[in-house]
mmCIF file of C-alpha atoms in Angstrom:
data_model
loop_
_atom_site.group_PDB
_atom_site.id
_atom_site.type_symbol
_atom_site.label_atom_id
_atom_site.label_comp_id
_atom_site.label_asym_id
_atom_site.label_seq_id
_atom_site.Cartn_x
_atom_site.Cartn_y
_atom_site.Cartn_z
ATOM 1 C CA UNK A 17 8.829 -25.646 -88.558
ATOM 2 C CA UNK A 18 5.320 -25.937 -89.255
ATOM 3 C CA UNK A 19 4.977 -28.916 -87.728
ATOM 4 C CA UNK A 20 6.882 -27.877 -84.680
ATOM 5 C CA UNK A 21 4.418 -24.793 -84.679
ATOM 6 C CA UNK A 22 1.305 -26.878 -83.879
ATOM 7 C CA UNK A 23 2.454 -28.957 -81.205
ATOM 8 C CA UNK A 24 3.746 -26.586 -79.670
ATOM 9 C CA UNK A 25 0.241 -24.753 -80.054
ATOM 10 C CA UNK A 26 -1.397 -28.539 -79.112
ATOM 11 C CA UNK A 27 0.524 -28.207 -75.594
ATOM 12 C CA UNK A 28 -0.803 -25.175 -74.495
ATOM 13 C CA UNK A 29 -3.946 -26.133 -75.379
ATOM 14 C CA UNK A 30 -3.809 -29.228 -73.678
ATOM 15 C CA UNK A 31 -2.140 -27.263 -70.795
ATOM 16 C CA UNK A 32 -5.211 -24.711 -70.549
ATOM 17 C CA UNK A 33 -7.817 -27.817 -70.389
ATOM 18 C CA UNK A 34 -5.766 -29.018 -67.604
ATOM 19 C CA UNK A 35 -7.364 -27.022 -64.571
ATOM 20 C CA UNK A 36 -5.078 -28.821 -62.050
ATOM 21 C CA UNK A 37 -1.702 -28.092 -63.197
ATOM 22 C CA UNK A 38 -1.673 -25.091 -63.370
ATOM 23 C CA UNK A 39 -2.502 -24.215 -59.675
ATOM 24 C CA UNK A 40 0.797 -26.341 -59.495
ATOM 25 C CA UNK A 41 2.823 -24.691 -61.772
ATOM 26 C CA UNK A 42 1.798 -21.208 -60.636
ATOM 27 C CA UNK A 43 1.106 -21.526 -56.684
ATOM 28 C CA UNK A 44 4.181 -23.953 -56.079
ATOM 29 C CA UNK A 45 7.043 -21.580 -57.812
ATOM 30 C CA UNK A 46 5.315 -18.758 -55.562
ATOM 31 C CA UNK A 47 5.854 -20.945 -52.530
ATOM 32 C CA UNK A 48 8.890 -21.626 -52.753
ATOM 33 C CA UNK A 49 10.282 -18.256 -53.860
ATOM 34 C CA UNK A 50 8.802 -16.817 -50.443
ATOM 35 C CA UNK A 51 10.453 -19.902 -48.745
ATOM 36 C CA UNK A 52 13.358 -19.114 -50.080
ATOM 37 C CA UNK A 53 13.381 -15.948 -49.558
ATOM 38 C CA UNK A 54 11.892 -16.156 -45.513
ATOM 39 C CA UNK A 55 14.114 -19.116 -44.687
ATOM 40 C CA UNK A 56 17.577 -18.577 -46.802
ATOM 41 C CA UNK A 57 19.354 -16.885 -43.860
ATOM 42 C CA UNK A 58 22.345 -17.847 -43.133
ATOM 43 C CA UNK A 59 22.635 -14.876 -40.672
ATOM 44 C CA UNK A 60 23.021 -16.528 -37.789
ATOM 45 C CA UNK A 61 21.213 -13.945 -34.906
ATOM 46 C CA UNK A 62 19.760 -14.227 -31.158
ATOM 47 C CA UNK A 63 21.306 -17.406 -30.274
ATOM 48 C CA UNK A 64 20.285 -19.497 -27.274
ATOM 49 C CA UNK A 65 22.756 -19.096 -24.399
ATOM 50 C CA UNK A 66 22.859 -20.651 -21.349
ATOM 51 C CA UNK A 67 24.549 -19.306 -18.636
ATOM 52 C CA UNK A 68 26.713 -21.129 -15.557
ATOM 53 C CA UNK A 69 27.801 -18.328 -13.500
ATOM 54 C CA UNK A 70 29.693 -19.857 -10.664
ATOM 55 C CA UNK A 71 31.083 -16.393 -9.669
ATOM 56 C CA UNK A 72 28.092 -14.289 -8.882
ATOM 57 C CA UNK A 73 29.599 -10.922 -8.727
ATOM 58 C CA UNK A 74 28.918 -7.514 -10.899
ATOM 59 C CA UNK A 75 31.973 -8.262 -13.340
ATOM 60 C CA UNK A 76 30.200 -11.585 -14.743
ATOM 61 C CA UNK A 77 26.987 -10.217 -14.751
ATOM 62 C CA UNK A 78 28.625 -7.476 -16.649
ATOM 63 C CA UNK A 79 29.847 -9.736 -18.958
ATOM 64 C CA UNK A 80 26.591 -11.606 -19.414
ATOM 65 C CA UNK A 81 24.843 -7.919 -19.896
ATOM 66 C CA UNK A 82 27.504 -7.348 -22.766
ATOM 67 C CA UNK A 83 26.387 -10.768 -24.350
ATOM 68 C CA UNK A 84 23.021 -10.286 -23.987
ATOM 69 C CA UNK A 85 22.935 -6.433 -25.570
ATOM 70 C CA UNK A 86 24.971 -7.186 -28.199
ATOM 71 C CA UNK A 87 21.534 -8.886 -30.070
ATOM 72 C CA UNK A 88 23.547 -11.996 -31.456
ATOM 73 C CA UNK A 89 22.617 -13.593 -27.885
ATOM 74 C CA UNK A 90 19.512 -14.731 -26.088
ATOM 75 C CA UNK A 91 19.763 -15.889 -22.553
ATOM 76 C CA UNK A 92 17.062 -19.096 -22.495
ATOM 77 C CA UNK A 93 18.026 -20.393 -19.049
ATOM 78 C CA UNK A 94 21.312 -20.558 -16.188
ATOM 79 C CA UNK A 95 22.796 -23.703 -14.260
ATOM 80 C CA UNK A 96 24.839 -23.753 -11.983
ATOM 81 C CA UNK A 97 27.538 -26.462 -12.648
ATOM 82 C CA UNK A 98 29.145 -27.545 -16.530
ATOM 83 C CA UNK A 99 27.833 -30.982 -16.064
ATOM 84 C CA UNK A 100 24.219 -29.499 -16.610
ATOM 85 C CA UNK A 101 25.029 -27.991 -19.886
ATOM 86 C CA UNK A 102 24.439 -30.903 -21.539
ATOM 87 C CA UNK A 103 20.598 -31.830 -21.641
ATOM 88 C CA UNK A 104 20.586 -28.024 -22.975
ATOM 89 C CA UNK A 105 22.396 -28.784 -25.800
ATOM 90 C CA UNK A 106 21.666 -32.222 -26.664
ATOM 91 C CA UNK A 107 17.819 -31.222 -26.829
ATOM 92 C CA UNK A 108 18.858 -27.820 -28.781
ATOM 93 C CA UNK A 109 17.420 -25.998 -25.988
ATOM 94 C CA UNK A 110 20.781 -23.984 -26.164
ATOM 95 C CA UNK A 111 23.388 -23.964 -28.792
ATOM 96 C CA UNK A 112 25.731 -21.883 -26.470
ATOM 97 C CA UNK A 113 27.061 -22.085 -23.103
ATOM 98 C CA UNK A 114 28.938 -19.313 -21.403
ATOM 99 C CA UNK A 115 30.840 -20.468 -18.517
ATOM 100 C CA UNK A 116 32.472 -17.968 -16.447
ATOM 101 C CA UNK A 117 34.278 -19.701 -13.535
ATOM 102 C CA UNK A 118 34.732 -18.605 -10.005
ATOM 103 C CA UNK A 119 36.900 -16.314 -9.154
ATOM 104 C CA UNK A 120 36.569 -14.241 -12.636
ATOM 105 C CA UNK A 121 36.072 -10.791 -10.761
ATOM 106 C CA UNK A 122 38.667 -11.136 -8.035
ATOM 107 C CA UNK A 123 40.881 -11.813 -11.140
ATOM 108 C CA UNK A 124 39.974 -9.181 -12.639
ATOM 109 C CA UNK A 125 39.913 -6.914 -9.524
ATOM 110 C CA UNK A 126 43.662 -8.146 -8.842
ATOM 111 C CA UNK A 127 45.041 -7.478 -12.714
ATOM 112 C CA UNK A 128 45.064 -11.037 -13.647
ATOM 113 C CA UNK A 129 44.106 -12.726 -16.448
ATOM 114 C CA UNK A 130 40.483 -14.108 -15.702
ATOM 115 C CA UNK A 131 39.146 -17.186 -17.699
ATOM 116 C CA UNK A 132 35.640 -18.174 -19.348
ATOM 117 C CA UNK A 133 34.959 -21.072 -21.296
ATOM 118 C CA UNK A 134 32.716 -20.897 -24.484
ATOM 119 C CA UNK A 135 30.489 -24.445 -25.104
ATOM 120 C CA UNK A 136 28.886 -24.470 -28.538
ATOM 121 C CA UNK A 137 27.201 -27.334 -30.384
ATOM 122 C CA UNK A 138 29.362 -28.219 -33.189
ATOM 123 C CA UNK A 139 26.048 -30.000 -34.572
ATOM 124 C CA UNK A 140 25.303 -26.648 -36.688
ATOM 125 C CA UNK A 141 28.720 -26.326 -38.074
ATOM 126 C CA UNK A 142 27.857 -22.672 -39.723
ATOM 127 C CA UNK A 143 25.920 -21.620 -36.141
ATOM 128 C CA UNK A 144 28.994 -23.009 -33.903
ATOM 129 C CA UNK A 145 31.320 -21.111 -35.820
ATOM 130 C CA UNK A 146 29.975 -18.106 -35.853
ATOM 131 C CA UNK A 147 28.812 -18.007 -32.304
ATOM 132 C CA UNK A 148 32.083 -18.650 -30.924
ATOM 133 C CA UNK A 149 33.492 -15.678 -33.424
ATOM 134 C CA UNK A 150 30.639 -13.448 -31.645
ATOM 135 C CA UNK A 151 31.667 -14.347 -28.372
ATOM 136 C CA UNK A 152 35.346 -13.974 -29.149
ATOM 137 C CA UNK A 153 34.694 -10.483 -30.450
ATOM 138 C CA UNK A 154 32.345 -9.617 -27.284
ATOM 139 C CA UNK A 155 35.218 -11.239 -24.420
ATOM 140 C CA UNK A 156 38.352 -9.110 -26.758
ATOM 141 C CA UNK A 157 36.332 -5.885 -26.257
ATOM 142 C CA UNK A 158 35.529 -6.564 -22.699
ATOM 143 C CA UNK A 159 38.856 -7.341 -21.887
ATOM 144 C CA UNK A 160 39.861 -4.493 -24.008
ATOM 145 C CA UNK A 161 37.693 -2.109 -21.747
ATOM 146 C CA UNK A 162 39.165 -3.519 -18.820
ATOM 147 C CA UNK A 163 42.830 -3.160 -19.924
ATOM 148 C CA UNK A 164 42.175 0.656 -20.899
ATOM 149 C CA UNK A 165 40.379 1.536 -17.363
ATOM 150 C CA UNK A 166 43.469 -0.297 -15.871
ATOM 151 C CA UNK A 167 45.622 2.127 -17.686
ATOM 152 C CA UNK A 168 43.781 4.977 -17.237
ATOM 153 C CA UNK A 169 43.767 4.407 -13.273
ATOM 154 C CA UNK A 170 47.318 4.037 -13.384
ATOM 155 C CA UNK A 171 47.868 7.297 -15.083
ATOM 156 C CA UNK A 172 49.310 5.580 -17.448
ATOM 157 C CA UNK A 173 47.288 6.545 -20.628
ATOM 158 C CA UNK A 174 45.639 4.930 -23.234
ATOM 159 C CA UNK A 175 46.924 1.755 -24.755
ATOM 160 C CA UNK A 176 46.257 -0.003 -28.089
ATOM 161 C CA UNK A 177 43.431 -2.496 -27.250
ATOM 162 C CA UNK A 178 44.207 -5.885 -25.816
ATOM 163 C CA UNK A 179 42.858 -8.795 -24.496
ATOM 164 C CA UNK A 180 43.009 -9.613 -20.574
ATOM 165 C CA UNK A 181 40.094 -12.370 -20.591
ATOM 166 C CA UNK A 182 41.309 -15.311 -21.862
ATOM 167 C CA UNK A 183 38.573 -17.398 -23.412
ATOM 168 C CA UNK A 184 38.636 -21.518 -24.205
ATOM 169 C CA UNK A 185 36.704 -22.342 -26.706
ATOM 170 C CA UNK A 186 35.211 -25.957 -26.812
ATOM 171 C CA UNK A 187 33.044 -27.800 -29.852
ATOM 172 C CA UNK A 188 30.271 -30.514 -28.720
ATOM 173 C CA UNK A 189 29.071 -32.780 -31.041
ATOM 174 C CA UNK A 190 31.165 -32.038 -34.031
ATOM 175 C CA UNK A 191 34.675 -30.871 -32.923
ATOM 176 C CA UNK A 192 36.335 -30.597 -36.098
ATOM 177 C CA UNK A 193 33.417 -28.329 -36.996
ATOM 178 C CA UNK A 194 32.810 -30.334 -40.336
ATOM 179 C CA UNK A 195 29.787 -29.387 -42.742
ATOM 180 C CA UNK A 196 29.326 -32.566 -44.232
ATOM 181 C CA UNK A 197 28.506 -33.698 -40.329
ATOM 182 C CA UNK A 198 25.026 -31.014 -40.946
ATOM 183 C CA UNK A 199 24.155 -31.587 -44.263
ATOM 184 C CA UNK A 200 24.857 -35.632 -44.761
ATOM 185 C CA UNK A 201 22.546 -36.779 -42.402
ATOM 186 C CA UNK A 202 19.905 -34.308 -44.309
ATOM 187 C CA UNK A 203 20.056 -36.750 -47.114
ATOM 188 C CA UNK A 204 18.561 -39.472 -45.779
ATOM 189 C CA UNK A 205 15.622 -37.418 -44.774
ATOM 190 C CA UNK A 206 15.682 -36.193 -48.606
ATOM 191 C CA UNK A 207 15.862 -39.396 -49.673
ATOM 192 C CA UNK A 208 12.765 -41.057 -47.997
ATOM 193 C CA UNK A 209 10.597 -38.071 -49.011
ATOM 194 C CA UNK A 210 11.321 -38.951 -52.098
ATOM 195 C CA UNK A 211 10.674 -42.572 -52.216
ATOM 196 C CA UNK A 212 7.551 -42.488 -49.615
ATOM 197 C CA UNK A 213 5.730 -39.304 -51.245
ATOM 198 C CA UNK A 214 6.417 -38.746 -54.418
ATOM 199 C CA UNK A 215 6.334 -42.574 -55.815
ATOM 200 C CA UNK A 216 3.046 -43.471 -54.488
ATOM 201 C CA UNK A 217 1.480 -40.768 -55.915
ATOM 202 C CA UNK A 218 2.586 -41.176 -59.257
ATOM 203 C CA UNK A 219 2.381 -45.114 -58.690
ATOM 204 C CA UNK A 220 -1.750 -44.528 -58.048
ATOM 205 C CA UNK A 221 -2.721 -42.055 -60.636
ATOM 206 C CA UNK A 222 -0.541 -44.292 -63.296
ATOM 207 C CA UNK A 223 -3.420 -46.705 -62.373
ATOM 208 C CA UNK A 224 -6.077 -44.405 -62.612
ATOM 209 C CA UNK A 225 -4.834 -43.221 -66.276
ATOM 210 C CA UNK A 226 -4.232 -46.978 -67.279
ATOM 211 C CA UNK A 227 -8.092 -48.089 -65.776
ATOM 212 C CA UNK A 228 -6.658 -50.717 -63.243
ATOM 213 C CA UNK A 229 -7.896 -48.617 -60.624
ATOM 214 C CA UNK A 230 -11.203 -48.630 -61.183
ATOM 215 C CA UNK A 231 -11.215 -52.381 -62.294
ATOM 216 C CA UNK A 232 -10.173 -52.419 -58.697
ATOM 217 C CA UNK A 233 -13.399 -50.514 -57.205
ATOM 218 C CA UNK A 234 -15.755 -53.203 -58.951
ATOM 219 C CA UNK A 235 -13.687 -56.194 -57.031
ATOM 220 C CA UNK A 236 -14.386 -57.248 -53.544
ATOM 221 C CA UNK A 237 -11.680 -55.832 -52.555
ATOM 222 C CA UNK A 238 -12.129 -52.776 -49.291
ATOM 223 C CA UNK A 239 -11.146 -49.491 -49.439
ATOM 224 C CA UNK A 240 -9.010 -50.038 -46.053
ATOM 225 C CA UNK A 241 -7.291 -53.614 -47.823
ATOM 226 C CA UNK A 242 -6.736 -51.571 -51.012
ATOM 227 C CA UNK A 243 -5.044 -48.608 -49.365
ATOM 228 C CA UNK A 244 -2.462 -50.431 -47.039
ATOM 229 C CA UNK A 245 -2.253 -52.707 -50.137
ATOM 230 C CA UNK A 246 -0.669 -49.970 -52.232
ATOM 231 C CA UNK A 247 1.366 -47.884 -49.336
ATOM 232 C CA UNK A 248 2.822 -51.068 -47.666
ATOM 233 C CA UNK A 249 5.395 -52.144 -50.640
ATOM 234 C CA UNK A 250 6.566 -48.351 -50.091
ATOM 235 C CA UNK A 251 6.830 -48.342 -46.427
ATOM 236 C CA UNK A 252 9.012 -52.035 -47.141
ATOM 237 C CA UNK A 253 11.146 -50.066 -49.444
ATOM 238 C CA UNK A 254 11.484 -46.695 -47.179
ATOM 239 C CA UNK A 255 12.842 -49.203 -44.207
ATOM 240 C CA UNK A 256 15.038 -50.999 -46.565
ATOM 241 C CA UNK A 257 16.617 -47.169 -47.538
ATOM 242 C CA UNK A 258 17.008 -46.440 -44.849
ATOM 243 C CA UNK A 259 19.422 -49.369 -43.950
ATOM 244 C CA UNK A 260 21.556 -48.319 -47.304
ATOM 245 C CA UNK A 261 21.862 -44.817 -46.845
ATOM 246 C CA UNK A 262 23.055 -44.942 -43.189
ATOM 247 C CA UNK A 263 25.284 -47.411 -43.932
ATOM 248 C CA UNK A 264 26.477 -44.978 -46.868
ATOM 249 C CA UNK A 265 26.380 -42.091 -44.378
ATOM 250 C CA UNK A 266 28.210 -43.742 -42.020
ATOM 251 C CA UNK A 267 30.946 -46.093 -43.826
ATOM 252 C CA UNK A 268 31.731 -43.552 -46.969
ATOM 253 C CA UNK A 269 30.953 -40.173 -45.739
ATOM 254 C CA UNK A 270 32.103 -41.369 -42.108
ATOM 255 C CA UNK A 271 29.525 -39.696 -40.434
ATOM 256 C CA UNK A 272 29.352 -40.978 -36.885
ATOM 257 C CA UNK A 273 26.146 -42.699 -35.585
ATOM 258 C CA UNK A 274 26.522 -42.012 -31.982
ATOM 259 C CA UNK A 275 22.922 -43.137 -31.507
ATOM 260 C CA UNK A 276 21.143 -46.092 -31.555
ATOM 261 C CA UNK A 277 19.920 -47.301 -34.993
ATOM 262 C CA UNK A 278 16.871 -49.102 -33.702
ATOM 263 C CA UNK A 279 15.808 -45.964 -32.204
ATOM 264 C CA UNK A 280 16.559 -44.395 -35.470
ATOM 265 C CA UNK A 281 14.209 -46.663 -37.351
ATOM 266 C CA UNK A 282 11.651 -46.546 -34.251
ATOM 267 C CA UNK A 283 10.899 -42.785 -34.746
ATOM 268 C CA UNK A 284 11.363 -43.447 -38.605
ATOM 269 C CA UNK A 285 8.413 -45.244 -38.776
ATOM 270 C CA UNK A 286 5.898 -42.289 -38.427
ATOM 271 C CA UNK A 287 7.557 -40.304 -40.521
ATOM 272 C CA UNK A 288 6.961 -42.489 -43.314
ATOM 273 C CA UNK A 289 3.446 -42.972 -42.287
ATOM 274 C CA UNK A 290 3.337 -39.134 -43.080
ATOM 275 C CA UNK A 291 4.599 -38.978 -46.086
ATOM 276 C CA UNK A 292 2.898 -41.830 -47.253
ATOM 277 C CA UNK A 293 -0.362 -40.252 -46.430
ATOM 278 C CA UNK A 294 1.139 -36.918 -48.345
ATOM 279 C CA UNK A 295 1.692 -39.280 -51.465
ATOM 280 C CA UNK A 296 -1.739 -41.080 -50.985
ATOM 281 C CA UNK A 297 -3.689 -37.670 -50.791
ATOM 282 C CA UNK A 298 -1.704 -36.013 -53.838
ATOM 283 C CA UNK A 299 -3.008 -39.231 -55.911
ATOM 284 C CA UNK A 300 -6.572 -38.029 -55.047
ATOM 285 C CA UNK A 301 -6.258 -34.384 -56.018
ATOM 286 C CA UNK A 302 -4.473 -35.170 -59.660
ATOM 287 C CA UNK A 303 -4.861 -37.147 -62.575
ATOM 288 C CA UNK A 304 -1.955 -37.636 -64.084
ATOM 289 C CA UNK A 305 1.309 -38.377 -63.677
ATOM 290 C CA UNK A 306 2.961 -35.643 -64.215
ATOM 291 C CA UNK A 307 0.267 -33.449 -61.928
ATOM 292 C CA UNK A 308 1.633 -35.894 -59.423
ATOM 293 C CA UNK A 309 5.281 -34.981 -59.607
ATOM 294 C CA UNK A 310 4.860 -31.081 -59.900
ATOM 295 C CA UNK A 311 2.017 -31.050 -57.083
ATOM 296 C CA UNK A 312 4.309 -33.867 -54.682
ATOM 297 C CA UNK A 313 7.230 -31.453 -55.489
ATOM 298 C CA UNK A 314 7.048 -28.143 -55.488
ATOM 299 C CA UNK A 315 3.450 -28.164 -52.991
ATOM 300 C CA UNK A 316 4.755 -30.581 -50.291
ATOM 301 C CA UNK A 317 8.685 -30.918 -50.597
ATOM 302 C CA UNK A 318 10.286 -28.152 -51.726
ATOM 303 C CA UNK A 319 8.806 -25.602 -48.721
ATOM 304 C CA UNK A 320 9.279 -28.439 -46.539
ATOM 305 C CA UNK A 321 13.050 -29.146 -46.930
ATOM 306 C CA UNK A 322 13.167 -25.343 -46.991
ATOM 307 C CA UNK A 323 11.099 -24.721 -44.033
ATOM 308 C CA UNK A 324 12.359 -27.707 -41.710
ATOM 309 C CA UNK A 325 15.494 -25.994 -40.720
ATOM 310 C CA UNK A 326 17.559 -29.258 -42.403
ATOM 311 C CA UNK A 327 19.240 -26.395 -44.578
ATOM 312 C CA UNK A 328 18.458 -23.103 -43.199
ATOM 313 C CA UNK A 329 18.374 -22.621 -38.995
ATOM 314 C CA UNK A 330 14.678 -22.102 -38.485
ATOM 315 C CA UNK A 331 15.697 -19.093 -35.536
ATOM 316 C CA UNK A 332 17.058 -17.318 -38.655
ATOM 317 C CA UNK A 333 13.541 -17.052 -39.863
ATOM 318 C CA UNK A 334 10.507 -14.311 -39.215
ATOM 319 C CA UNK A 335 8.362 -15.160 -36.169
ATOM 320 C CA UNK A 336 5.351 -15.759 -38.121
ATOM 321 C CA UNK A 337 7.679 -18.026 -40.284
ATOM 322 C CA UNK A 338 8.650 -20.138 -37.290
ATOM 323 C CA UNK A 339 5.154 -20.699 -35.884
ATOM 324 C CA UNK A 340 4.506 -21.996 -39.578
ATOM 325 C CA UNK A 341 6.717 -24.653 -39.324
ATOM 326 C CA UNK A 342 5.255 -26.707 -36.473
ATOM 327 C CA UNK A 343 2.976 -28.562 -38.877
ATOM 328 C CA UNK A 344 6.041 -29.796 -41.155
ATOM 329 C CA UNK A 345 7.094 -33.192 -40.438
ATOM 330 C CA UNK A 346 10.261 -33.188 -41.469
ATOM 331 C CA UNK A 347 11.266 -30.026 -39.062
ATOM 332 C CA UNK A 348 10.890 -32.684 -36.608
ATOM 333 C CA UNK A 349 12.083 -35.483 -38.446
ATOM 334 C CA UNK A 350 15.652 -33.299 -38.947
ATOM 335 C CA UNK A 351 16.003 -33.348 -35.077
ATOM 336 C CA UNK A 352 15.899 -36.817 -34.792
ATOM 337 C CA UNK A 353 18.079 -37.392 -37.541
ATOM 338 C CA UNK A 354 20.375 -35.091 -36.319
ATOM 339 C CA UNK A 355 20.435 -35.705 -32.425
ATOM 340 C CA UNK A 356 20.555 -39.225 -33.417
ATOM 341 C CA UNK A 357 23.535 -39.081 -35.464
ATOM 342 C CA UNK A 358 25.609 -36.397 -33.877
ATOM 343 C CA UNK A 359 23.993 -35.987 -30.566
ATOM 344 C CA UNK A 360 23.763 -40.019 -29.477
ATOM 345 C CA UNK A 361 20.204 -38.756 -28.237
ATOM 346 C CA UNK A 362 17.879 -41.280 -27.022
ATOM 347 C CA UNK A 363 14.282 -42.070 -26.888
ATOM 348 C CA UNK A 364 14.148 -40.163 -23.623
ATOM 349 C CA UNK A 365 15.351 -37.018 -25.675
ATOM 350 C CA UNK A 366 13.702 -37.311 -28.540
ATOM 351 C CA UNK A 367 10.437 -39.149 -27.650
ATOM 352 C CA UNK A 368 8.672 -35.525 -27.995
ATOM 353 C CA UNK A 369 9.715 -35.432 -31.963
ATOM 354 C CA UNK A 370 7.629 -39.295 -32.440
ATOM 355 C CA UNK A 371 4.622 -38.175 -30.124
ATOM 356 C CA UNK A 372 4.106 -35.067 -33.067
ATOM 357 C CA UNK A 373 4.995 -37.316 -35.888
ATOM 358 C CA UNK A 374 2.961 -39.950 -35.077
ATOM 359 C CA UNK A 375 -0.041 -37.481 -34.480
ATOM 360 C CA UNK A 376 0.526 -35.796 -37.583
ATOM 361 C CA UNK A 377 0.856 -38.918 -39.510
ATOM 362 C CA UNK A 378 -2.504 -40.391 -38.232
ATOM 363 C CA UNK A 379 -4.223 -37.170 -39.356
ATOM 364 C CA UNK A 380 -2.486 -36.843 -42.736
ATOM 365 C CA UNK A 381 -3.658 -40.839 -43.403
ATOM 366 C CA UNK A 382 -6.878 -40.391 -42.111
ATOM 367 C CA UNK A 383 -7.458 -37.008 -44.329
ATOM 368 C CA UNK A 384 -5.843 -38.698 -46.938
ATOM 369 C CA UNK A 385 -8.133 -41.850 -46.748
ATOM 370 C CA UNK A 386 -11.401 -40.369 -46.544
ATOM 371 C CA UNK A 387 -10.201 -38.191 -49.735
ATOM 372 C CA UNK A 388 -9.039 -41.261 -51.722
ATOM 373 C CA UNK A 389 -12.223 -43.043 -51.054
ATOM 374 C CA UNK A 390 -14.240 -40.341 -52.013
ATOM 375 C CA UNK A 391 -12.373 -40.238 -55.434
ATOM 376 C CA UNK A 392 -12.950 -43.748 -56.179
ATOM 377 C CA UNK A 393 -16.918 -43.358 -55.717
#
């Protein structure tokens, strides 16, 4: 017991000498509880519509009113036939489409049974599902309305309420409305933060504990041939991951890749260059191992994978929250995982998502250089 007393006593006192871990241990539990508490909303709220109206009259732009005040809605642009509805959706623009053919208010005006047709993208399993339960509720009430003014001109009385607006529902993207579809794909985004950030930093300061690395600053070796030296062999691996876990997306979770997978790698290729610059700029702010770990995980991934929107719908989030996340990588990363793999986006689609990733990845190496050569002096 005795014994067990003083290391336990040795460990704090080692931990109190250590002046970088805990920043780590204190600042990246805070993070991610306010991440988790800002982003873990699986409300689902003010969700893009688009409109076709083909019918043009008061009773579907009553309708769209009735959508638009009920606050799970926000109307983010109109078209004017179905076959336009789906650049909306494919680049997330929209995640619903309310399509209320011609002909919906004569219907109505002649006591028939008018038709719209409800487009969501099944991508978002949790958002599809419950957008197309918010429109179903807002079309039975309308139609409800419309039965008991019906009535009520007839002199007939009221009637229990009922549904005269028939509405056909359709899912884009993911029909069967399957979660593994959402959160599969997520993996492999998971899975090369790991191996790209977190290994390279604890790969470098293992050197710097063991003395290699400063046997290294005495050699002829550059700065420039060192770092690529030590990032390449991770980049290698990354690529070579992420051949295995498609394949194990695709051929045991049977997650369709409607996408191309060169384009896939293509736009996979900054990203890594990101987070190997995360992993090479953790290595210069710690000295040990385990300060690489605790700072590569709770600092960098853990409000990342929570901020991104690969778990939690970043519209769910506070304002200030969503201007936040335009610096993560991976928020962008997600969409090109996901339009990729679900969508069967292209480069013309998602050539926006590797213009930021590739500027943010030349900044985070460059900041991450010029930090790792100043340690080594």
């Amino acid at each position: 017991m005795r014994v067990l007393l003083h290391v336990i006593v040795k460990e704090f006192i080692q931990l109190r000498r250590d002046k970088k871990m805990i920043p780590a241990l204190v600042v990246g539990p805070i993070m991610q509880l306010l991440a988790l508490g800002y982003a873990a909303n699986m409300d689902v709220k003010e969700i893009p519509l688009l409109l076709v109206d083909q019918d043009r009259t008061q009773a579907s732009r009553a309708l769209l009113d009735r959508f638009e005040g009920s606050g799970y809605f926000r109307l983010v642009g109109a078209e004017d036939e179905t076959g336009r509805v789906e650049p909306w959706l494919a680049r997330g623009s929209a995640q619903v489409a309310l399509v209320i053919g011609a002909g919906y208010g004569k219907a109505i005006a002649a006591g028939r049974t008018p038709k719209v047709q409800v487009i969501a993208d099944g991508s978002d399993a949790n958002s599809a599902v419950v957008g197309l339960g918010y429109a179903s509720r807002i079309v039975t009430a309308v139609g409800a309305e419309i039965v008991a003014s019906r009535r009520k001109a007839a002199g007939i009385g009221t009637a229990p309420a009922a549904e005269s607006i028939e509405m056909t529902p359709r899912v884009w993207y993911n029909p069967g409305l399957t979660t593994r579809w959402f959160y599969v794909p997520a993996l492999l985004a998971m899975t090369l933060m790991l191996i790209t950030m977190i290994l390279p930093s604890v790969a470098v300061v293992r050197e710097k504990e063991i003395g290699t690395l400063e046997q290294l600053g005495v050699t002829p070796v550059r700065p420039w041939q060192m770092i690529l030296g030590k990032l390449a062999p991770f980049a290698m691996i990354g690529m070579v991951d992420l051949v295995l876990v498609t394949a194990l997306v695709v051929f045991l979770f049977r997650v369709p890749l409607r996408g191309s997978f060169l384009v896939l790698a293509l736009l996979t290729v900054p990203f890594l260059m990101t987070m190997l610059g995360l992993g090479l700029y953790v290595s210069a702010l710690v000295r040990t191992q385990q300060q690489a770990m605790m700072t590569s995980a709770f600092v960098f991934m853990m409000p990342m994978i929570l901020l991104s929107g690969l778990i939690f719908p970043i519209e769910n989030m506070p304002v200030a929250i969503q201007y936040g996340t335009v610096v993560i990588p991976l928020r962008y990363y997600n969409n090109v995982v996901r339009g990729i793999f679900l969508k069967g986006s292209g480069i013309d689609v998602l050539w926006p998502e590797g213009a930021i990733l590739t500027g943010i990845g030349i900044f985070v190496l460059a900041m991450a250089s010029l930090r790792f050569r100043k340690s080594l002096d």
